[in-house]
Amino acid sequence: MPDRTYEKGIVGEDRAIVYLQHRGMVLLCRRYRSPFGEIDIVMQDSDTLVFVEVKARETGCEGTGLMAVSRAKQRKIIKTAMQYLAQNSWAGTARFDVIELTKDGILHIANAFEATGF
């Protein structure tokens, strides 16, 4: 039996990628894994590298996806991003975005959190 959560995640990432590409971003990597965790999507937005966490929600109000990115989850994403940066040369800046997908649409939170205090 297929894993519904996994399938929902893939579909959500597909929607997020199309959304971001329509805003001029370029897909660099999908489901980047390191010993620390996983980053759903890595995009390039002009001279900025964007690490994107995607949260697909069938129910709930706007903002619940962002709230699901806890400090512990942020820490894993940041450590994984550092691994990505160590493996790929990048001269520009980087940021962390969250894309929340609901039945009502897409909420894109640019600079959702920073890599400080970890």
Short mmCIF file of N, CA and C in Angstrom, two decimals:
data_model
loop_
_atom_site.label_atom_id
_atom_site.label_comp_id
_atom_site.label_asym_id
_atom_site.label_seq_id
_atom_site.Cartn_x
_atom_site.Cartn_y
_atom_site.Cartn_z
N MET A 1 0.85 -1.19 0.00
CA MET A 1 0.00 0.00 0.00
C MET A 1 0.89 1.25 0.00
N PRO A 2 0.67 2.19 -0.92
CA PRO A 2 1.51 3.38 -1.00
C PRO A 2 1.36 4.26 0.25
N ASP A 3 2.44 4.96 0.58
CA ASP A 3 2.45 5.87 1.72
C ASP A 3 1.79 7.18 1.31
N ARG A 4 0.61 7.43 1.85
CA ARG A 4 -0.17 8.63 1.47
C ARG A 4 0.56 9.92 1.83
N THR A 5 1.23 9.96 2.96
CA THR A 5 1.96 11.16 3.37
C THR A 5 3.09 11.46 2.39
N TYR A 6 3.81 10.42 1.98
CA TYR A 6 4.89 10.59 1.01
C TYR A 6 4.34 11.13 -0.31
N GLU A 7 3.25 10.52 -0.80
CA GLU A 7 2.64 10.95 -2.05
C GLU A 7 2.16 12.40 -1.97
N LYS A 8 1.53 12.75 -0.84
CA LYS A 8 1.06 14.12 -0.64
C LYS A 8 2.24 15.09 -0.65
N GLY A 9 3.35 14.67 -0.07
CA GLY A 9 4.55 15.50 -0.05
C GLY A 9 5.11 15.73 -1.45
N ILE A 10 5.14 14.70 -2.27
CA ILE A 10 5.63 14.82 -3.64
C ILE A 10 4.75 15.77 -4.45
N VAL A 11 3.44 15.59 -4.34
CA VAL A 11 2.50 16.46 -5.06
C VAL A 11 2.65 17.90 -4.58
N GLY A 12 2.79 18.09 -3.28
CA GLY A 12 2.99 19.43 -2.74
C GLY A 12 4.26 20.07 -3.24
N GLU A 13 5.34 19.31 -3.28
CA GLU A 13 6.60 19.82 -3.80
C GLU A 13 6.47 20.19 -5.27
N ASP A 14 5.77 19.36 -6.04
CA ASP A 14 5.55 19.67 -7.46
C ASP A 14 4.85 21.02 -7.61
N ARG A 15 3.80 21.23 -6.83
CA ARG A 15 3.06 22.51 -6.88
C ARG A 15 3.94 23.68 -6.48
N ALA A 16 4.74 23.48 -5.44
CA ALA A 16 5.62 24.54 -4.96
C ALA A 16 6.67 24.90 -6.01
N ILE A 17 7.23 23.90 -6.66
CA ILE A 17 8.24 24.14 -7.70
C ILE A 17 7.65 24.95 -8.84
N VAL A 18 6.48 24.55 -9.32
CA VAL A 18 5.82 25.29 -10.41
C VAL A 18 5.56 26.74 -9.98
N TYR A 19 5.06 26.92 -8.76
CA TYR A 19 4.79 28.25 -8.22
C TYR A 19 6.06 29.10 -8.22
N LEU A 20 7.14 28.54 -7.70
CA LEU A 20 8.40 29.30 -7.61
C LEU A 20 9.01 29.56 -8.98
N GLN A 21 8.90 28.59 -9.88
CA GLN A 21 9.42 28.79 -11.24
C GLN A 21 8.66 29.90 -11.95
N HIS A 22 7.37 30.01 -11.72
CA HIS A 22 6.59 31.09 -12.31
C HIS A 22 7.00 32.45 -11.77
N ARG A 23 7.69 32.46 -10.65
CA ARG A 23 8.21 33.69 -10.07
C ARG A 23 9.68 33.91 -10.40
N GLY A 24 10.18 33.14 -11.35
CA GLY A 24 11.53 33.35 -11.87
C GLY A 24 12.63 32.55 -11.20
N MET A 25 12.29 31.69 -10.27
CA MET A 25 13.32 30.89 -9.60
C MET A 25 13.68 29.67 -10.44
N VAL A 26 14.88 29.17 -10.22
CA VAL A 26 15.38 28.01 -10.96
C VAL A 26 15.60 26.86 -9.98
N LEU A 27 15.07 25.69 -10.33
CA LEU A 27 15.23 24.50 -9.49
C LEU A 27 16.67 23.99 -9.59
N LEU A 28 17.32 23.83 -8.45
CA LEU A 28 18.68 23.29 -8.41
C LEU A 28 18.70 21.85 -7.89
N CYS A 29 17.83 21.57 -6.92
CA CYS A 29 17.86 20.25 -6.30
C CYS A 29 16.53 19.99 -5.60
N ARG A 30 16.18 18.73 -5.56
CA ARG A 30 14.94 18.32 -4.90
C ARG A 30 15.27 17.20 -3.92
N ARG A 31 14.69 17.28 -2.73
CA ARG A 31 14.89 16.26 -1.70
C ARG A 31 16.37 16.00 -1.42
N TYR A 32 17.09 17.08 -1.15
CA TYR A 32 18.51 16.96 -0.82
C TYR A 32 18.64 16.36 0.58
N ARG A 33 19.43 15.30 0.68
CA ARG A 33 19.58 14.61 1.96
C ARG A 33 21.02 14.71 2.46
N SER A 34 21.14 14.81 3.77
CA SER A 34 22.43 14.77 4.44
C SER A 34 22.24 13.93 5.70
N PRO A 35 23.31 13.66 6.44
CA PRO A 35 23.15 12.93 7.70
C PRO A 35 22.27 13.69 8.71
N PHE A 36 22.08 14.98 8.50
CA PHE A 36 21.33 15.81 9.44
C PHE A 36 19.84 15.87 9.13
N GLY A 37 19.47 15.62 7.89
CA GLY A 37 18.06 15.72 7.51
C GLY A 37 17.89 15.91 6.02
N GLU A 38 16.76 16.50 5.66
CA GLU A 38 16.41 16.68 4.25
C GLU A 38 15.89 18.08 4.01
N ILE A 39 16.22 18.61 2.85
CA ILE A 39 15.64 19.88 2.39
C ILE A 39 14.76 19.53 1.20
N ASP A 40 13.51 19.98 1.25
CA ASP A 40 12.56 19.62 0.20
C ASP A 40 13.00 20.12 -1.17
N ILE A 41 13.32 21.41 -1.25
CA ILE A 41 13.66 22.03 -2.54
C ILE A 41 14.79 23.03 -2.34
N VAL A 42 15.72 23.04 -3.29
CA VAL A 42 16.75 24.09 -3.33
C VAL A 42 16.55 24.83 -4.65
N MET A 43 16.32 26.13 -4.56
CA MET A 43 16.06 26.97 -5.73
C MET A 43 17.09 28.09 -5.79
N GLN A 44 17.23 28.66 -6.97
CA GLN A 44 18.05 29.85 -7.14
C GLN A 44 17.12 31.00 -7.52
N ASP A 45 17.21 32.07 -6.74
CA ASP A 45 16.42 33.28 -6.98
C ASP A 45 17.42 34.40 -7.23
N SER A 46 17.74 34.62 -8.50
CA SER A 46 18.76 35.59 -8.89
C SER A 46 20.09 35.17 -8.25
N ASP A 47 20.66 36.00 -7.38
CA ASP A 47 21.93 35.64 -6.76
C ASP A 47 21.75 35.06 -5.36
N THR A 48 20.53 34.58 -5.05
CA THR A 48 20.23 34.02 -3.74
C THR A 48 19.88 32.55 -3.85
N LEU A 49 20.51 31.75 -3.01
CA LEU A 49 20.19 30.34 -2.90
C LEU A 49 19.05 30.21 -1.89
N VAL A 50 17.99 29.52 -2.27
CA VAL A 50 16.80 29.44 -1.42
C VAL A 50 16.55 27.98 -1.04
N PHE A 51 16.59 27.72 0.27
CA PHE A 51 16.26 26.41 0.81
C PHE A 51 14.79 26.46 1.21
N VAL A 52 13.98 25.59 0.61
CA VAL A 52 12.53 25.67 0.78
C VAL A 52 11.99 24.44 1.50
N GLU A 53 11.26 24.69 2.57
CA GLU A 53 10.52 23.64 3.27
C GLU A 53 9.07 23.74 2.82
N VAL A 54 8.50 22.63 2.37
CA VAL A 54 7.13 22.60 1.86
C VAL A 54 6.25 21.89 2.87
N LYS A 55 5.14 22.54 3.19
CA LYS A 55 4.15 21.95 4.10
C LYS A 55 2.81 21.93 3.38
N ALA A 56 2.32 20.73 3.08
CA ALA A 56 1.01 20.57 2.43
C ALA A 56 0.00 20.21 3.50
N ARG A 57 -1.08 20.97 3.55
CA ARG A 57 -2.12 20.77 4.55
C ARG A 57 -3.48 20.65 3.87
N GLU A 58 -4.19 19.58 4.17
CA GLU A 58 -5.54 19.42 3.62
C GLU A 58 -6.56 20.17 4.47
N THR A 59 -6.23 20.32 5.76
CA THR A 59 -7.12 21.02 6.67
C THR A 59 -6.30 22.01 7.49
N GLY A 60 -6.99 22.84 8.23
CA GLY A 60 -6.31 23.80 9.09
C GLY A 60 -6.33 25.18 8.49
N CYS A 61 -6.02 26.14 9.33
CA CYS A 61 -6.04 27.52 8.87
C CYS A 61 -4.65 27.96 8.42
N GLU A 62 -4.63 29.07 7.72
CA GLU A 62 -3.39 29.62 7.19
C GLU A 62 -2.39 29.83 8.33
N GLY A 63 -1.16 29.43 8.10
CA GLY A 63 -0.12 29.61 9.10
C GLY A 63 0.24 28.34 9.85
N THR A 64 -0.61 27.30 9.76
CA THR A 64 -0.30 26.08 10.49
C THR A 64 0.91 25.36 9.91
N GLY A 65 1.13 25.51 8.61
CA GLY A 65 2.32 24.91 7.99
C GLY A 65 3.59 25.54 8.51
N LEU A 66 3.59 26.85 8.63
CA LEU A 66 4.75 27.56 9.15
C LEU A 66 5.00 27.16 10.60
N MET A 67 3.94 27.04 11.37
CA MET A 67 4.09 26.66 12.78
C MET A 67 4.66 25.24 12.92
N ALA A 68 4.46 24.41 11.90
CA ALA A 68 4.98 23.04 11.94
C ALA A 68 6.49 22.99 11.74
N VAL A 69 7.09 24.10 11.34
CA VAL A 69 8.54 24.15 11.17
C VAL A 69 9.12 24.64 12.51
N SER A 70 9.24 23.70 13.43
CA SER A 70 9.69 23.99 14.79
C SER A 70 11.16 24.38 14.81
N ARG A 71 11.63 24.82 15.96
CA ARG A 71 13.06 25.15 16.12
C ARG A 71 13.92 23.93 15.83
N ALA A 72 13.48 22.77 16.27
CA ALA A 72 14.23 21.54 16.01
C ALA A 72 14.29 21.26 14.51
N LYS A 73 13.18 21.43 13.81
CA LYS A 73 13.14 21.23 12.36
C LYS A 73 14.03 22.26 11.67
N GLN A 74 13.97 23.51 12.12
CA GLN A 74 14.82 24.55 11.56
C GLN A 74 16.30 24.18 11.72
N ARG A 75 16.66 23.68 12.87
CA ARG A 75 18.04 23.28 13.13
C ARG A 75 18.50 22.21 12.14
N LYS A 76 17.64 21.22 11.88
CA LYS A 76 17.97 20.17 10.92
C LYS A 76 18.12 20.75 9.51
N ILE A 77 17.22 21.63 9.13
CA ILE A 77 17.29 22.25 7.81
C ILE A 77 18.57 23.07 7.67
N ILE A 78 18.91 23.83 8.70
CA ILE A 78 20.12 24.66 8.66
C ILE A 78 21.37 23.80 8.55
N LYS A 79 21.45 22.74 9.34
CA LYS A 79 22.62 21.85 9.26
C LYS A 79 22.72 21.19 7.89
N THR A 80 21.58 20.81 7.35
CA THR A 80 21.56 20.20 6.02
C THR A 80 21.96 21.22 4.96
N ALA A 81 21.51 22.47 5.10
CA ALA A 81 21.90 23.53 4.18
C ALA A 81 23.40 23.78 4.24
N MET A 82 23.96 23.72 5.43
CA MET A 82 25.41 23.90 5.56
C MET A 82 26.16 22.79 4.83
N GLN A 83 25.63 21.58 4.90
CA GLN A 83 26.22 20.45 4.17
C GLN A 83 26.13 20.71 2.66
N TYR A 84 24.98 21.18 2.20
CA TYR A 84 24.80 21.49 0.78
C TYR A 84 25.81 22.55 0.34
N LEU A 85 25.95 23.60 1.14
CA LEU A 85 26.88 24.67 0.80
C LEU A 85 28.33 24.18 0.79
N ALA A 86 28.66 23.24 1.65
CA ALA A 86 30.01 22.68 1.68
C ALA A 86 30.29 21.86 0.43
N GLN A 87 29.26 21.26 -0.14
CA GLN A 87 29.42 20.42 -1.32
C GLN A 87 29.28 21.17 -2.64
N ASN A 88 28.67 22.34 -2.59
CA ASN A 88 28.41 23.12 -3.81
C ASN A 88 28.91 24.55 -3.58
N SER A 89 29.79 24.99 -4.44
CA SER A 89 30.30 26.36 -4.26
C SER A 89 29.19 27.36 -4.58
N TRP A 90 29.05 28.34 -3.71
CA TRP A 90 28.02 29.36 -3.88
C TRP A 90 28.57 30.68 -3.38
N ALA A 91 28.58 31.69 -4.25
CA ALA A 91 29.16 32.99 -3.88
C ALA A 91 28.10 33.98 -3.40
N GLY A 92 26.84 33.69 -3.64
CA GLY A 92 25.77 34.62 -3.27
C GLY A 92 25.26 34.40 -1.86
N THR A 93 24.13 34.98 -1.58
CA THR A 93 23.50 34.84 -0.27
C THR A 93 22.57 33.63 -0.26
N ALA A 94 22.08 33.30 0.92
CA ALA A 94 21.15 32.18 1.06
C ALA A 94 20.04 32.59 2.01
N ARG A 95 18.88 31.96 1.83
CA ARG A 95 17.76 32.21 2.74
C ARG A 95 16.93 30.94 2.88
N PHE A 96 16.04 30.96 3.88
CA PHE A 96 15.17 29.83 4.17
C PHE A 96 13.73 30.26 4.02
N ASP A 97 13.01 29.62 3.11
CA ASP A 97 11.61 29.92 2.85
C ASP A 97 10.75 28.73 3.26
N VAL A 98 9.48 29.02 3.53
CA VAL A 98 8.49 27.98 3.76
C VAL A 98 7.35 28.21 2.78
N ILE A 99 6.93 27.14 2.13
CA ILE A 99 5.75 27.17 1.25
C ILE A 99 4.68 26.33 1.93
N GLU A 100 3.54 26.95 2.17
CA GLU A 100 2.40 26.26 2.76
C GLU A 100 1.33 26.08 1.69
N LEU A 101 0.92 24.85 1.48
CA LEU A 101 -0.10 24.54 0.49
C LEU A 101 -1.35 24.07 1.21
N THR A 102 -2.47 24.72 0.91
CA THR A 102 -3.75 24.33 1.48
C THR A 102 -4.77 24.23 0.36
N LYS A 103 -5.96 23.82 0.70
CA LYS A 103 -7.03 23.76 -0.31
C LYS A 103 -7.36 25.15 -0.84
N ASP A 104 -7.00 26.18 -0.06
CA ASP A 104 -7.28 27.56 -0.47
C ASP A 104 -6.20 28.19 -1.33
N GLY A 105 -5.03 27.55 -1.42
CA GLY A 105 -3.97 28.10 -2.26
C GLY A 105 -2.59 27.93 -1.67
N ILE A 106 -1.71 28.83 -2.06
CA ILE A 106 -0.31 28.76 -1.67
C ILE A 106 0.07 30.00 -0.88
N LEU A 107 0.73 29.77 0.24
CA LEU A 107 1.28 30.86 1.04
C LEU A 107 2.80 30.69 1.03
N HIS A 108 3.50 31.69 0.50
CA HIS A 108 4.97 31.66 0.41
C HIS A 108 5.53 32.62 1.44
N ILE A 109 6.27 32.08 2.40
CA ILE A 109 6.90 32.91 3.42
C ILE A 109 8.39 32.94 3.13
N ALA A 110 8.84 34.03 2.51
CA ALA A 110 10.27 34.21 2.22
C ALA A 110 10.96 34.61 3.52
N ASN A 111 12.20 34.16 3.69
CA ASN A 111 12.94 34.45 4.92
C ASN A 111 12.15 34.04 6.16
N ALA A 112 11.60 32.85 6.13
CA ALA A 112 10.76 32.36 7.23
C ALA A 112 11.54 32.24 8.53
N PHE A 113 12.82 31.92 8.42
CA PHE A 113 13.69 31.86 9.60
C PHE A 113 15.13 32.08 9.15
N GLU A 114 15.99 32.35 10.12
CA GLU A 114 17.39 32.64 9.82
C GLU A 114 18.29 31.63 10.50
N ALA A 115 19.49 31.52 9.99
CA ALA A 115 20.47 30.56 10.53
C ALA A 115 21.29 31.21 11.64
N THR A 116 20.63 31.88 12.56
CA THR A 116 21.32 32.47 13.69
C THR A 116 20.83 31.82 14.97
N GLY A 117 21.70 31.75 15.94
CA GLY A 117 21.32 31.19 17.22
C GLY A 117 21.27 29.67 17.26
N PHE A 118 21.87 29.02 16.27
CA PHE A 118 21.86 27.54 16.26
C PHE A 118 23.24 27.07 16.52
#
